Amino acid sequence: MKLYDNLMNVVENIIAPIAAKVGSQIHVRAMRDGFITAMPFIIVGSFILIFAFPPFAEDTTNAFGRAWLDFAAENFEAIMMPYNMSMGIMTVFVSLGVAYSLARAYMMDGITCACLSLMSFLLVCAPASNGALPANHMGGTGIFTAVLCAFFSVELVRFLQKNNITIKMPEQVPSAIARCFEMLIPVLIVFVTIYPLSLFVQAQFDMLIPDVVMQMFRPLITASNTLPAIIGAILVSQLLWFAGIHGAAIVVGLLSPVFLTNISANTAAFVAGEPIPNLLTQPFWDFYIIIGGSGATLALAILMAFSRSVHLRGLGRMSAVPGFFQINEPIIFGAPIVMNPMLFVPFVFAPIVNAIIAFTAVKMGFVGMGVATTPWTTPAIIGASWGTGWTLAPVFLVVGLLILDLFIYLPFFKMFEKQILEDERKSAAAKDKQAVAEGTPATA
């Protein structure tokens, strides 16, 4: 217990305050909300990808599979167009979403800031050539640049407005026209700062700015695919959750650029028929590590659903369905798991064990890497297969991990159940004693 108390002191006094500040930091929240804005387009694009690449072998004799393969081959360009206009240009949505969210957080006009951000991004990432805009960096390789352009654009407008460096129009001028004139100076500054920088980088290094930015973030992307980095992220998330702070919102929010960059590279490799490069993707995190939500609590919900305790049985049955869809706040705060020393070990370490086994399985080639982004509320058994292109091996892995989680939670759950049963017995005895004193029938 001394080790537990020391760990909780570190979490409460050091980790939690830092995490709370990071989670509430205005740029972090804007980045998280901006990625959420782009997520529907990314998910639909990922879903379209499966139609273009049916989950059947090229030499299949299955009639349905053969027909699907032939149809996909004949209509490949038409099928891929929705993908190219959604996930293929995801950074356009990210640029707009992050800038809009940051501007609204500053109580500024979101639309004009979002447009300025998009212009800044296109200026450095998609210089026109032969009358067309190249889309090379509108996918995952432009994610970090899109975020930086969004931050720069909004902060530029904020600085100019704060220092009253703007073109003021008379009050009689309609607000929409006035906003247009207010944006003239920010647009001009972007042209005379970012654009010359882009031209300099192209001339000196024969690279675009997003190429340079990706080189800077390359160590982060590489490190994200290592087991120590994954375990570290899980540990921070779980400790924050245990202290009552939404750890997933903070950790996953910070990991979102990595998730999108990795899944975009994986998708591009999948389309090109090349080896899939990145292990850490959102499907890996959502459907292998946190089955049922942070802490892999679907196993705990199943155990509770068959508990002898009335409270735990009711909570487990109520939480099982949301847990199946990766929502576990009812069980985290209802059991509760937060600050509950009896459930600390499985809550923190079950996801870590899942990560180690899943990491090993992927590295050894038993299951494939993620190539599609799926809604995080997709049941793990479905989402894991969907995320890897509708392969079957991930289904067996998820089932095996869920069974393992049951065994990890079981001894700690039994201790917790024993305590709850004792509390229920004492409560029932107290009610019986009160009933006898009042002359009413005792409880059965």
PDB file of C-alpha atoms in Angstrom, residues 261-373:
ATOM      1  CA  THR A 261       0.020  10.658 -40.318  1.00  0.00           C
ATOM      2  CA  ASN A 262       0.569   6.947 -39.714  1.00  0.00           C
ATOM      3  CA  ILE A 263      -2.773   5.807 -41.115  1.00  0.00           C
ATOM      4  CA  SER A 264      -2.331   8.006 -44.193  1.00  0.00           C
ATOM      5  CA  ALA A 265       1.085   6.477 -44.899  1.00  0.00           C
ATOM      6  CA  ASN A 266      -0.362   3.001 -44.342  1.00  0.00           C
ATOM      7  CA  THR A 267      -3.244   3.685 -46.707  1.00  0.00           C
ATOM      8  CA  ALA A 268      -0.916   4.996 -49.397  1.00  0.00           C
ATOM      9  CA  ALA A 269       1.243   1.872 -49.065  1.00  0.00           C
ATOM     10  CA  PHE A 270      -1.869  -0.328 -49.159  1.00  0.00           C
ATOM     11  CA  VAL A 271      -3.100   1.308 -52.367  1.00  0.00           C
ATOM     12  CA  ALA A 272       0.353   0.986 -53.932  1.00  0.00           C
ATOM     13  CA  GLY A 273       0.655  -2.649 -52.907  1.00  0.00           C
ATOM     14  CA  GLU A 274       3.686  -1.917 -50.734  1.00  0.00           C
ATOM     15  CA  PRO A 275       4.473  -3.125 -47.174  1.00  0.00           C
ATOM     16  CA  ILE A 276       2.478  -1.283 -44.490  1.00  0.00           C
ATOM     17  CA  PRO A 277       4.970   0.856 -42.497  1.00  0.00           C
ATOM     18  CA  ASN A 278       3.281   2.038 -39.278  1.00  0.00           C
ATOM     19  CA  LEU A 279       1.991   0.011 -36.352  1.00  0.00           C
ATOM     20  CA  LEU A 280       0.501   2.685 -34.077  1.00  0.00           C
ATOM     21  CA  THR A 281      -2.799   3.783 -35.575  1.00  0.00           C
ATOM     22  CA  GLN A 282      -6.147   4.637 -34.084  1.00  0.00           C
ATOM     23  CA  PRO A 283      -7.582   1.149 -34.805  1.00  0.00           C
ATOM     24  CA  PHE A 284      -4.618  -0.405 -32.956  1.00  0.00           C
ATOM     25  CA  TRP A 285      -5.199   1.849 -29.940  1.00  0.00           C
ATOM     26  CA  ASP A 286      -8.994   1.601 -29.865  1.00  0.00           C
ATOM     27  CA  PHE A 287      -9.583  -2.052 -30.656  1.00  0.00           C
ATOM     28  CA  TYR A 288      -6.580  -3.918 -29.245  1.00  0.00           C
ATOM     29  CA  ILE A 289      -5.449  -1.820 -26.289  1.00  0.00           C
ATOM     30  CA  ILE A 290      -8.621  -0.379 -24.750  1.00  0.00           C
ATOM     31  CA  ILE A 291     -11.267  -2.990 -25.509  1.00  0.00           C
ATOM     32  CA  GLY A 292     -14.482  -1.527 -24.138  1.00  0.00           C
ATOM     33  CA  GLY A 293     -12.902   1.838 -23.324  1.00  0.00           C
ATOM     34  CA  SER A 294      -9.941   3.115 -21.309  1.00  0.00           C
ATOM     35  CA  GLY A 295      -8.723   0.386 -18.977  1.00  0.00           C
ATOM     36  CA  ALA A 296     -10.087  -2.386 -21.222  1.00  0.00           C
ATOM     37  CA  THR A 297     -13.150  -2.371 -18.981  1.00  0.00           C
ATOM     38  CA  LEU A 298     -15.458  -4.477 -21.148  1.00  0.00           C
ATOM     39  CA  ALA A 299     -14.092  -7.487 -19.257  1.00  0.00           C
ATOM     40  CA  LEU A 300     -14.948  -5.841 -15.938  1.00  0.00           C
ATOM     41  CA  ALA A 301     -18.481  -5.038 -17.146  1.00  0.00           C
ATOM     42  CA  ILE A 302     -18.976  -8.704 -18.088  1.00  0.00           C
ATOM     43  CA  LEU A 303     -17.769  -9.860 -14.666  1.00  0.00           C
ATOM     44  CA  MET A 304     -20.044  -7.360 -12.929  1.00  0.00           C
ATOM     45  CA  ALA A 305     -23.049  -8.456 -14.984  1.00  0.00           C
ATOM     46  CA  PHE A 306     -22.882 -11.879 -13.261  1.00  0.00           C
ATOM     47  CA  SER A 307     -21.963 -10.607  -9.800  1.00  0.00           C
ATOM     48  CA  ARG A 308     -23.691 -11.721  -6.622  1.00  0.00           C
ATOM     49  CA  SER A 309     -23.845  -8.064  -5.604  1.00  0.00           C
ATOM     50  CA  VAL A 310     -27.069  -6.311  -6.555  1.00  0.00           C
ATOM     51  CA  HIS A 311     -25.238  -3.023  -7.128  1.00  0.00           C
ATOM     52  CA  LEU A 312     -22.450  -4.511  -9.241  1.00  0.00           C
ATOM     53  CA  ARG A 313     -24.804  -6.762 -11.210  1.00  0.00           C
ATOM     54  CA  GLY A 314     -27.077  -3.840 -12.105  1.00  0.00           C
ATOM     55  CA  LEU A 315     -24.113  -1.623 -12.992  1.00  0.00           C
ATOM     56  CA  GLY A 316     -22.486  -4.349 -15.080  1.00  0.00           C
ATOM     57  CA  ARG A 317     -25.616  -5.042 -17.100  1.00  0.00           C
ATOM     58  CA  MET A 318     -26.201  -1.339 -17.614  1.00  0.00           C
ATOM     59  CA  SER A 319     -22.565  -0.778 -18.645  1.00  0.00           C
ATOM     60  CA  ALA A 320     -22.101  -3.828 -20.875  1.00  0.00           C
ATOM     61  CA  VAL A 321     -23.903  -2.411 -23.911  1.00  0.00           C
ATOM     62  CA  PRO A 322     -22.133   0.994 -23.858  1.00  0.00           C
ATOM     63  CA  GLY A 323     -18.876  -0.882 -23.190  1.00  0.00           C
ATOM     64  CA  PHE A 324     -19.436  -2.980 -26.287  1.00  0.00           C
ATOM     65  CA  PHE A 325     -19.372   0.329 -28.180  1.00  0.00           C
ATOM     66  CA  GLN A 326     -16.207   1.520 -26.394  1.00  0.00           C
ATOM     67  CA  ILE A 327     -18.033   3.835 -23.936  1.00  0.00           C
ATOM     68  CA  ASN A 328     -17.125   3.141 -20.326  1.00  0.00           C
ATOM     69  CA  GLU A 329     -17.786   6.293 -18.289  1.00  0.00           C
ATOM     70  CA  PRO A 330     -20.711   4.549 -16.495  1.00  0.00           C
ATOM     71  CA  ILE A 331     -18.418   1.861 -15.125  1.00  0.00           C
ATOM     72  CA  ILE A 332     -15.463   4.174 -14.446  1.00  0.00           C
ATOM     73  CA  PHE A 333     -17.516   6.523 -12.294  1.00  0.00           C
ATOM     74  CA  GLY A 334     -20.240   4.077 -11.250  1.00  0.00           C
ATOM     75  CA  ALA A 335     -18.170   1.273  -9.742  1.00  0.00           C
ATOM     76  CA  PRO A 336     -16.205   3.498  -9.157  1.00  0.00           C
ATOM     77  CA  ILE A 337     -12.809   2.764 -10.649  1.00  0.00           C
ATOM     78  CA  VAL A 338     -11.522   6.291 -10.040  1.00  0.00           C
ATOM     79  CA  MET A 339      -9.343   6.306  -6.898  1.00  0.00           C
ATOM     80  CA  ASN A 340     -10.367   2.716  -6.118  1.00  0.00           C
ATOM     81  CA  PRO A 341      -7.178   0.896  -4.991  1.00  0.00           C
ATOM     82  CA  MET A 342      -8.773  -2.548  -5.452  1.00  0.00           C
ATOM     83  CA  LEU A 343      -9.132  -2.015  -9.208  1.00  0.00           C
ATOM     84  CA  PHE A 344      -5.968   0.018  -9.747  1.00  0.00           C
ATOM     85  CA  VAL A 345      -3.746  -2.827 -10.956  1.00  0.00           C
ATOM     86  CA  PRO A 346      -6.026  -4.324 -13.646  1.00  0.00           C
ATOM     87  CA  PHE A 347      -7.260  -0.910 -14.806  1.00  0.00           C
ATOM     88  CA  VAL A 348      -3.708   0.300 -15.442  1.00  0.00           C
ATOM     89  CA  PHE A 349      -2.014  -2.907 -16.541  1.00  0.00           C
ATOM     90  CA  ALA A 350      -4.675  -4.777 -18.568  1.00  0.00           C
ATOM     91  CA  PRO A 351      -4.286  -2.299 -21.479  1.00  0.00           C
ATOM     92  CA  ILE A 352      -0.498  -2.586 -21.215  1.00  0.00           C
ATOM     93  CA  VAL A 353      -0.683  -6.381 -21.442  1.00  0.00           C
ATOM     94  CA  ASN A 354      -3.037  -6.020 -24.413  1.00  0.00           C
ATOM     95  CA  ALA A 355      -0.566  -3.671 -26.092  1.00  0.00           C
ATOM     96  CA  ILE A 356       2.384  -6.023 -25.594  1.00  0.00           C
ATOM     97  CA  ILE A 357       0.518  -9.008 -27.032  1.00  0.00           C
ATOM     98  CA  ALA A 358      -0.997  -7.036 -29.930  1.00  0.00           C
ATOM     99  CA  PHE A 359       2.362  -5.406 -30.710  1.00  0.00           C
ATOM    100  CA  THR A 360       3.980  -8.844 -30.830  1.00  0.00           C
ATOM    101  CA  ALA A 361       1.202 -10.282 -32.983  1.00  0.00           C
ATOM    102  CA  VAL A 362       1.471  -7.447 -35.493  1.00  0.00           C
ATOM    103  CA  LYS A 363       5.267  -7.514 -35.590  1.00  0.00           C
ATOM    104  CA  MET A 364       5.267 -11.269 -36.182  1.00  0.00           C
ATOM    105  CA  GLY A 365       2.744 -10.897 -38.990  1.00  0.00           C
ATOM    106  CA  PHE A 366      -0.127 -12.767 -37.330  1.00  0.00           C
ATOM    107  CA  VAL A 367      -2.391  -9.736 -37.813  1.00  0.00           C
ATOM    108  CA  GLY A 368      -2.105  -6.839 -40.234  1.00  0.00           C
ATOM    109  CA  MET A 369      -1.484  -3.171 -39.539  1.00  0.00           C
ATOM    110  CA  GLY A 370      -4.253  -0.606 -39.715  1.00  0.00           C
ATOM    111  CA  VAL A 371      -5.111   0.827 -43.134  1.00  0.00           C
ATOM    112  CA  ALA A 372      -8.494   2.425 -42.383  1.00  0.00           C
ATOM    113  CA  THR A 373      -9.727   4.857 -39.735  1.00  0.00           C
TER     114      THR A 373
END
